[in-house]
Amino acid sequence: MGLAGVGADYLAAIRSVEQFELAAVADTDSEVLRRYTDTVAAGVFEDYRSLIVETAHSGLDLLFVALEPFQSIEFVQMAAARGIGVFHKAPCARSVREAQRLVDQFAANERPLVVSRLWQFEPAYAALNRLAESTGHVHAATVHVQTADTPVGWRGDSVRAGGGVLLNGAYEAVDMLVHLLGLPETVYAQCGVAVAPGAPRKYDTEDTAIVVLGFGQERTACVTALRGVAEPSWRVTFMGVEGTVEVGADGLTIIPRGGKLVEYHGARTPNPVAHAISAFGASRLSGALPLKSKAEEHLPTLAVIEAAYLSARTGAPESPSRFPR
């Protein structure tokens, strides 16, 4: 579901893995759909409801969703009710409450709901699984994300989007931070828009977000997210008492505290989603391999982002633990 943008990577990954049999594709944009009409040996649908209803009768196992949460929520719930597992691009929801409802629905129907977390499957980032071995105790971390998204359409509407650059641009980098360091005790945020003072605003989501996270145990982190730059980029840096690990789209670098020896692992996956999708399929086929990046693992990340938006409104630090999970 969804063939534009990252959806093209999803489709390419699914078609390249032998364990999948492609049953159908769908997109509501007729121009996007036309690109695949003659090249995809599967059902082609112009609406998402029809894809689910018609293919569910023929034994659909898995649904891959490359849509935004406001577009997908209804159809993901339909999949749960029909016993269909889902792999969803990040994020899968706009709030903790919305995500928790999905988690509960899939649990009740004993079906998997997985949210994309690409860094877990890129071989170059394997050292993150043993972060303390490279850094010792991490006392500080920074996230810097720049996105070229323009503030138009759904991205400029906070009700539909759920948020601006923090949720819809920096989510995956923030998720890496929270997954590796845990849930912070406090979150303080300031958000801004790329509008001159006194000029009218044409949208109500943020172009900039600066978030400070306090974890306790002598550990802090800072997230800077910017929207509207020419060249998208992201970088996460973990600073420890014994060394530093820098992670970006190009790969991972380990720098000992002395700074003399540098270990570099370049990213080498042409399609970043391919490994994650392959692992998801292998887990479903085996019935024994553990599922990685289940939706419930993402609730803390959504809680941090929701706390940041609340802090931006109240002007005070907020606690992610206040959001029900």
CSV table of C-alpha atoms in Angstrom, one decimal:
chain,number,residue,atom,x,y,z
A,1,MET,CA,0.0,0.0,0.0
A,2,GLY,CA,1.6,3.2,-1.2
A,3,LEU,CA,4.0,3.2,-4.2
A,4,ALA,CA,5.4,6.7,-4.1
A,5,GLY,CA,8.6,7.7,-2.3
A,6,VAL,CA,9.7,5.0,0.0
A,7,GLY,CA,7.0,2.8,-1.3
A,8,ALA,CA,9.0,2.1,-4.4
A,9,ASP,CA,11.8,0.8,-2.2
A,10,TYR,CA,9.3,-1.4,-0.4
A,11,LEU,CA,8.0,-2.9,-3.6
A,12,ALA,CA,11.5,-3.5,-5.0
A,13,ALA,CA,12.5,-5.2,-1.8
A,14,ILE,CA,9.5,-7.5,-1.7
A,15,ARG,CA,10.0,-8.5,-5.4
A,16,SER,CA,13.6,-9.3,-4.8
A,17,VAL,CA,13.0,-11.8,-1.9
A,18,GLU,CA,12.0,-15.3,-3.0
A,19,GLN,CA,10.0,-16.0,0.2
A,20,PHE,CA,7.3,-13.5,-0.9
A,21,GLU,CA,4.6,-13.9,-3.5
A,22,LEU,CA,3.3,-10.5,-4.4
A,23,ALA,CA,-0.5,-10.6,-4.4
A,24,ALA,CA,-1.5,-7.0,-5.0
A,25,VAL,CA,-0.4,-3.3,-5.0
A,26,ALA,CA,-2.4,-0.2,-4.5
A,27,ASP,CA,-2.1,3.6,-4.6
A,28,THR,CA,-4.7,6.3,-4.9
A,29,ASP,CA,-2.5,8.4,-7.2
A,30,SER,CA,-3.4,7.2,-10.7
A,31,GLU,CA,-0.2,8.6,-12.2
A,32,VAL,CA,1.9,6.7,-9.7
A,33,LEU,CA,-0.1,3.5,-10.2
A,34,ARG,CA,0.3,3.7,-14.0
A,35,ARG,CA,4.0,3.1,-13.6
A,36,TYR,CA,3.4,-0.4,-12.3
A,37,THR,CA,0.3,-1.5,-14.2
A,38,ASP,CA,2.4,-3.3,-16.9
A,39,THR,CA,5.3,-4.4,-14.8
A,40,VAL,CA,3.7,-6.0,-11.7
A,41,ALA,CA,2.3,-9.5,-12.1
A,42,ALA,CA,-0.3,-9.0,-9.4
A,43,GLY,CA,-3.6,-7.2,-8.6
A,44,VAL,CA,-3.5,-3.5,-9.1
A,45,PHE,CA,-6.0,-1.4,-7.0
A,46,GLU,CA,-6.8,2.3,-7.0
A,47,ASP,CA,-8.1,2.2,-3.4
A,48,TYR,CA,-6.7,0.5,-0.3
A,49,ARG,CA,-9.9,-0.9,1.0
A,50,SER,CA,-10.4,-3.0,-2.1
A,51,LEU,CA,-6.9,-4.3,-1.9
A,52,ILE,CA,-7.5,-5.7,1.6
A,53,VAL,CA,-11.1,-6.9,1.1
A,54,GLU,CA,-10.4,-8.7,-2.2
A,55,THR,CA,-7.1,-10.2,-1.4
A,56,ALA,CA,-8.0,-11.3,2.2
A,57,HIS,CA,-10.5,-13.8,0.6
A,58,SER,CA,-7.6,-15.5,-1.2
A,59,GLY,CA,-5.4,-15.9,1.8
A,60,LEU,CA,-3.4,-12.7,2.2
A,61,ASP,CA,-0.7,-13.2,4.8
A,62,LEU,CA,1.1,-9.9,5.1
A,63,LEU,CA,0.4,-6.2,4.3
A,64,PHE,CA,3.3,-3.8,3.7
A,65,VAL,CA,2.3,-0.2,4.3
A,66,ALA,CA,4.3,2.7,3.0
A,67,LEU,CA,1.7,5.4,3.9
A,68,GLU,CA,1.5,8.1,6.5
A,69,PRO,CA,-0.5,7.3,9.7
A,70,PHE,CA,-3.4,9.5,8.9
A,71,GLN,CA,-3.8,7.6,5.6
A,72,SER,CA,-3.2,4.1,6.9
A,73,ILE,CA,-4.8,3.9,10.4
A,74,GLU,CA,-8.2,2.7,9.1
A,75,PHE,CA,-6.7,0.1,6.8
A,76,VAL,CA,-4.2,-1.2,9.3
A,77,GLN,CA,-7.2,-1.8,11.7
A,78,MET,CA,-8.9,-3.7,8.9
A,79,ALA,CA,-5.9,-5.9,8.4
A,80,ALA,CA,-5.8,-6.7,12.1
A,81,ALA,CA,-9.5,-7.7,12.1
A,82,ARG,CA,-9.0,-10.0,9.2
A,83,GLY,CA,-5.9,-11.7,10.6
A,84,ILE,CA,-3.3,-10.1,8.3
A,85,GLY,CA,0.1,-9.2,9.6
A,86,VAL,CA,1.5,-5.7,8.9
A,87,PHE,CA,4.9,-4.2,8.3
A,88,HIS,CA,4.5,-0.4,8.5
A,89,LYS,CA,6.9,2.5,7.6
A,90,ALA,CA,7.9,4.6,10.5
A,91,PRO,CA,6.0,6.1,12.2
A,92,CYS,CA,2.9,3.9,12.3
A,93,ALA,CA,0.8,6.3,14.4
A,94,ARG,CA,0.6,10.0,15.5
A,95,SER,CA,0.4,9.5,19.2
A,96,VAL,CA,1.0,6.9,22.0
A,97,ARG,CA,-2.8,6.3,22.3
A,98,GLU,CA,-3.3,5.7,18.6
A,99,ALA,CA,-0.3,3.3,18.5
A,100,GLN,CA,-1.5,1.5,21.7
A,101,ARG,CA,-4.9,0.8,20.1
A,102,LEU,CA,-3.1,-0.8,17.1
A,103,VAL,CA,-0.9,-2.9,19.4
A,104,ASP,CA,-3.9,-4.1,21.3
A,105,GLN,CA,-5.9,-5.0,18.2
A,106,PHE,CA,-3.0,-7.0,16.7
A,107,ALA,CA,-2.3,-8.8,20.0
A,108,ALA,CA,-6.0,-9.7,20.3
A,109,ASN,CA,-5.9,-11.3,16.8
A,110,GLU,CA,-2.5,-12.8,17.4
A,111,ARG,CA,-0.9,-11.2,14.3
A,112,PRO,CA,2.3,-9.3,14.0
A,113,LEU,CA,2.6,-5.5,13.7
A,114,VAL,CA,6.1,-4.4,12.9
A,115,VAL,CA,7.4,-0.8,12.4
A,116,SER,CA,10.3,-0.1,10.1
A,117,ARG,CA,13.6,0.4,12.0
A,118,LEU,CA,16.2,0.2,9.2
A,119,TRP,CA,19.4,0.7,11.2
A,120,GLN,CA,18.8,-2.6,13.0
A,121,PHE,CA,19.4,-4.5,9.8
A,122,GLU,CA,22.2,-2.5,8.1
A,123,PRO,CA,25.4,-4.5,8.6
A,124,ALA,CA,27.5,-1.3,8.9
A,125,TYR,CA,25.6,-0.3,12.1
A,126,ALA,CA,26.1,-3.7,13.9
A,127,ALA,CA,28.3,-2.0,16.5
A,128,LEU,CA,25.3,-0.2,17.9
A,129,ASN,CA,24.2,-3.5,19.3
A,130,ARG,CA,27.3,-3.4,21.5
A,131,LEU,CA,27.4,0.3,22.0
A,132,ALA,CA,29.0,0.2,25.5
A,133,GLU,CA,31.9,-1.8,24.2
A,134,SER,CA,32.9,1.1,21.9
A,135,THR,CA,32.0,4.0,24.1
A,136,GLY,CA,31.8,2.9,27.7
A,137,HIS,CA,29.1,4.7,29.6
A,138,VAL,CA,27.3,7.1,27.2
A,139,HIS,CA,27.1,10.5,28.9
A,140,ALA,CA,25.9,12.6,26.0
A,141,ALA,CA,24.2,12.1,22.6
A,142,THR,CA,23.2,14.4,19.8
A,143,VAL,CA,20.8,14.0,16.9
A,144,HIS,CA,20.9,16.3,13.9
A,145,VAL,CA,18.3,15.8,11.1
A,146,GLN,CA,17.7,17.9,8.0
A,147,THR,CA,14.8,17.2,5.7
A,148,ALA,CA,13.9,18.7,2.4
A,149,ASP,CA,10.1,18.2,3.0
A,150,THR,CA,8.2,21.3,2.0
A,151,PRO,CA,5.4,22.6,4.4
A,152,VAL,CA,2.5,21.8,2.1
A,153,GLY,CA,-0.3,19.3,2.0
A,154,TRP,CA,-0.5,16.9,4.9
A,155,ARG,CA,2.8,18.0,6.3
A,156,GLY,CA,1.5,21.4,7.0
A,157,ASP,CA,-1.7,20.3,8.8
A,158,SER,CA,-1.0,19.2,12.4
A,159,VAL,CA,-4.3,17.4,12.7
A,160,ARG,CA,-3.6,15.1,9.7
A,161,ALA,CA,0.2,14.9,10.2
A,162,GLY,CA,0.3,14.7,13.9
A,163,GLY,CA,3.3,16.9,14.0
A,164,GLY,CA,6.0,18.5,11.8
A,165,VAL,CA,9.6,17.9,11.3
A,166,LEU,CA,10.1,16.2,14.7
A,167,LEU,CA,7.5,13.4,14.1
A,168,ASN,CA,7.6,13.2,10.3
A,169,GLY,CA,11.3,13.9,9.7
A,170,ALA,CA,13.3,13.0,12.7
A,171,TYR,CA,11.3,10.0,14.0
A,172,GLU,CA,13.8,7.3,13.0
A,173,ALA,CA,16.8,9.1,14.5
A,174,VAL,CA,14.9,9.8,17.7
A,175,ASP,CA,13.8,6.1,17.8
A,176,MET,CA,17.5,5.0,17.6
A,177,LEU,CA,18.3,7.3,20.5
A,178,VAL,CA,15.4,6.1,22.7
A,179,HIS,CA,15.9,2.4,21.8
A,180,LEU,CA,19.6,2.5,22.7
A,181,LEU,CA,19.5,4.8,25.8
A,182,GLY,CA,16.0,4.1,27.2
A,183,LEU,CA,13.1,6.4,28.1
A,184,PRO,CA,14.3,9.8,29.3
A,185,GLU,CA,13.0,11.2,32.6
A,186,THR,CA,12.4,14.7,31.2
A,187,VAL,CA,11.9,16.3,27.8
A,188,TYR,CA,12.2,20.0,27.0
A,189,ALA,CA,11.5,21.4,23.6
A,190,GLN,CA,11.3,24.6,21.6
A,191,CYS,CA,9.7,24.6,18.1
A,192,GLY,CA,9.7,27.2,15.4
A,193,VAL,CA,8.6,28.0,11.9
A,194,ALA,CA,10.4,29.4,8.8
A,195,VAL,CA,8.4,32.6,8.7
A,196,ALA,CA,9.6,36.1,9.1
A,197,PRO,CA,8.3,37.9,12.3
A,198,GLY,CA,4.8,39.3,11.7
A,199,ALA,CA,4.3,37.4,8.4
A,200,PRO,CA,1.2,35.2,8.1
A,201,ARG,CA,1.6,31.5,8.6
A,202,LYS,CA,0.3,29.2,5.9
A,203,TYR,CA,0.6,26.0,8.0
A,204,ASP,CA,0.6,25.0,11.6
A,205,THR,CA,3.4,22.4,11.9
A,206,GLU,CA,6.9,23.2,12.9
A,207,ASP,CA,9.9,23.6,10.6
A,208,THR,CA,12.5,23.5,13.5
A,209,ALA,CA,12.6,21.6,16.7
A,210,ILE,CA,15.3,21.6,19.4
A,211,VAL,CA,14.7,19.0,22.1
A,212,VAL,CA,16.8,18.4,25.3
A,213,LEU,CA,16.4,15.0,26.9
A,214,GLY,CA,17.4,14.2,30.5
A,215,PHE,CA,18.0,10.5,31.3
A,216,GLY,CA,19.5,10.7,34.7
A,217,GLN,CA,22.6,8.7,35.5
A,218,GLU,CA,24.8,11.6,34.2
A,219,ARG,CA,23.3,11.3,30.7
A,220,THR,CA,21.8,14.0,28.4
A,221,ALA,CA,20.9,14.2,24.8
A,222,CYS,CA,20.0,16.9,22.3
A,223,VAL,CA,17.9,16.6,19.1
A,224,THR,CA,17.9,19.2,16.4
A,225,ALA,CA,15.5,18.8,13.5
A,226,LEU,CA,15.2,21.2,10.5
A,227,ARG,CA,12.8,21.2,7.6
A,228,GLY,CA,13.2,22.8,4.2
A,229,VAL,CA,17.0,22.4,3.5
A,230,ALA,CA,18.3,21.6,0.1
A,231,GLU,CA,20.2,18.4,1.0
A,232,PRO,CA,18.5,15.9,3.4
A,233,SER,CA,20.8,14.4,6.0
A,234,TRP,CA,20.9,12.8,9.4
A,235,ARG,CA,23.6,12.0,12.1
A,236,VAL,CA,23.5,10.6,15.5
A,237,THR,CA,26.5,10.8,17.8
A,238,PHE,CA,27.0,8.9,21.1
A,239,MET,CA,29.7,10.3,23.3
A,240,GLY,CA,31.0,7.9,26.0
A,241,VAL,CA,33.7,8.0,28.7
A,242,GLU,CA,35.9,5.7,26.5
A,243,GLY,CA,35.0,6.8,23.0
A,244,THR,CA,32.5,8.2,20.5
A,245,VAL,CA,30.3,6.5,17.9
A,246,GLU,CA,29.0,8.6,15.0
A,247,VAL,CA,26.2,7.2,12.8
A,248,GLY,CA,24.9,8.6,9.5
A,249,ALA,CA,23.5,7.6,6.2
A,250,ASP,CA,27.0,6.9,4.9
A,251,GLY,CA,28.0,4.5,7.7
A,252,LEU,CA,29.3,4.3,11.3
A,253,THR,CA,32.6,5.6,12.8
A,254,ILE,CA,34.1,4.6,16.1
A,255,ILE,CA,36.6,7.1,17.6
A,256,PRO,CA,38.5,6.1,20.8
A,257,ARG,CA,38.8,8.7,23.5
A,258,GLY,CA,42.4,9.5,22.5
A,259,GLY,CA,41.2,10.1,19.0
A,260,LYS,CA,44.1,8.5,17.2
A,261,LEU,CA,42.6,5.2,15.9
A,262,VAL,CA,39.4,5.4,13.9
A,263,GLU,CA,37.3,2.4,12.9
A,264,TYR,CA,34.9,3.0,10.0
A,265,HIS,CA,32.1,0.8,8.6
A,266,GLY,CA,30.5,2.1,5.4
A,267,ALA,CA,26.8,1.5,4.6
A,268,ARG,CA,26.6,-0.9,1.7
A,269,THR,CA,22.9,-1.6,1.3
A,270,PRO,CA,21.5,-0.1,-1.9
A,271,ASN,CA,17.9,-0.5,-0.7
A,272,PRO,CA,17.9,0.2,3.0
A,273,VAL,CA,14.6,-1.5,3.6
A,274,ALA,CA,15.5,-4.8,1.9
A,275,HIS,CA,17.2,-6.4,4.9
A,276,ALA,CA,14.4,-5.4,7.3
A,277,ILE,CA,11.7,-6.8,5.0
A,278,SER,CA,13.6,-10.0,4.4
A,279,ALA,CA,14.1,-10.5,8.1
A,280,PHE,CA,10.4,-10.0,8.7
A,281,GLY,CA,9.5,-12.6,6.1
A,282,ALA,CA,12.0,-15.1,7.5
A,283,SER,CA,10.5,-14.7,11.0
A,284,ARG,CA,7.0,-15.3,9.7
A,285,LEU,CA,8.1,-18.4,7.7
A,286,SER,CA,10.0,-20.0,10.5
A,287,GLY,CA,7.6,-19.3,13.3
A,288,ALA,CA,10.5,-19.4,15.6
A,289,LEU,CA,12.8,-16.5,14.7
A,290,PRO,CA,12.0,-13.4,16.9
A,291,LEU,CA,10.3,-10.5,15.4
A,292,LYS,CA,12.4,-7.3,15.6
A,293,SER,CA,11.0,-3.8,15.9
A,294,LYS,CA,7.5,-4.8,17.0
A,295,ALA,CA,5.1,-1.8,17.3
A,296,GLU,CA,5.0,-1.9,21.1
A,297,GLU,CA,8.8,-1.2,21.1
A,298,HIS,CA,8.0,2.1,19.4
A,299,LEU,CA,5.6,3.4,22.2
A,300,PRO,CA,8.5,5.0,24.2
A,301,THR,CA,9.7,6.9,21.0
A,302,LEU,CA,6.2,8.2,20.4
A,303,ALA,CA,5.9,9.1,24.1
A,304,VAL,CA,9.1,11.2,23.9
A,305,ILE,CA,7.9,13.0,20.8
A,306,GLU,CA,4.5,13.6,22.3
A,307,ALA,CA,6.2,15.0,25.5
A,308,ALA,CA,8.3,17.3,23.3
A,309,TYR,CA,5.2,18.7,21.6
A,310,LEU,CA,3.6,19.2,25.0
A,311,SER,CA,6.7,20.9,26.3
A,312,ALA,CA,6.8,23.3,23.3
A,313,ARG,CA,3.3,24.3,24.3
A,314,THR,CA,3.8,24.6,28.1
A,315,GLY,CA,7.3,26.0,28.0
A,316,ALA,CA,8.3,23.6,30.7
A,317,PRO,CA,10.0,20.2,30.8
A,318,GLU,CA,7.6,17.3,30.5
A,319,SER,CA,7.9,13.6,31.3
A,320,PRO,CA,7.3,10.9,28.7
A,321,SER,CA,6.1,8.5,31.4
A,322,ARG,CA,2.9,10.5,31.8
A,323,PHE,CA,1.6,9.2,28.5
A,324,PRO,CA,-0.4,6.0,28.9
A,325,ARG,CA,1.1,2.9,27.4
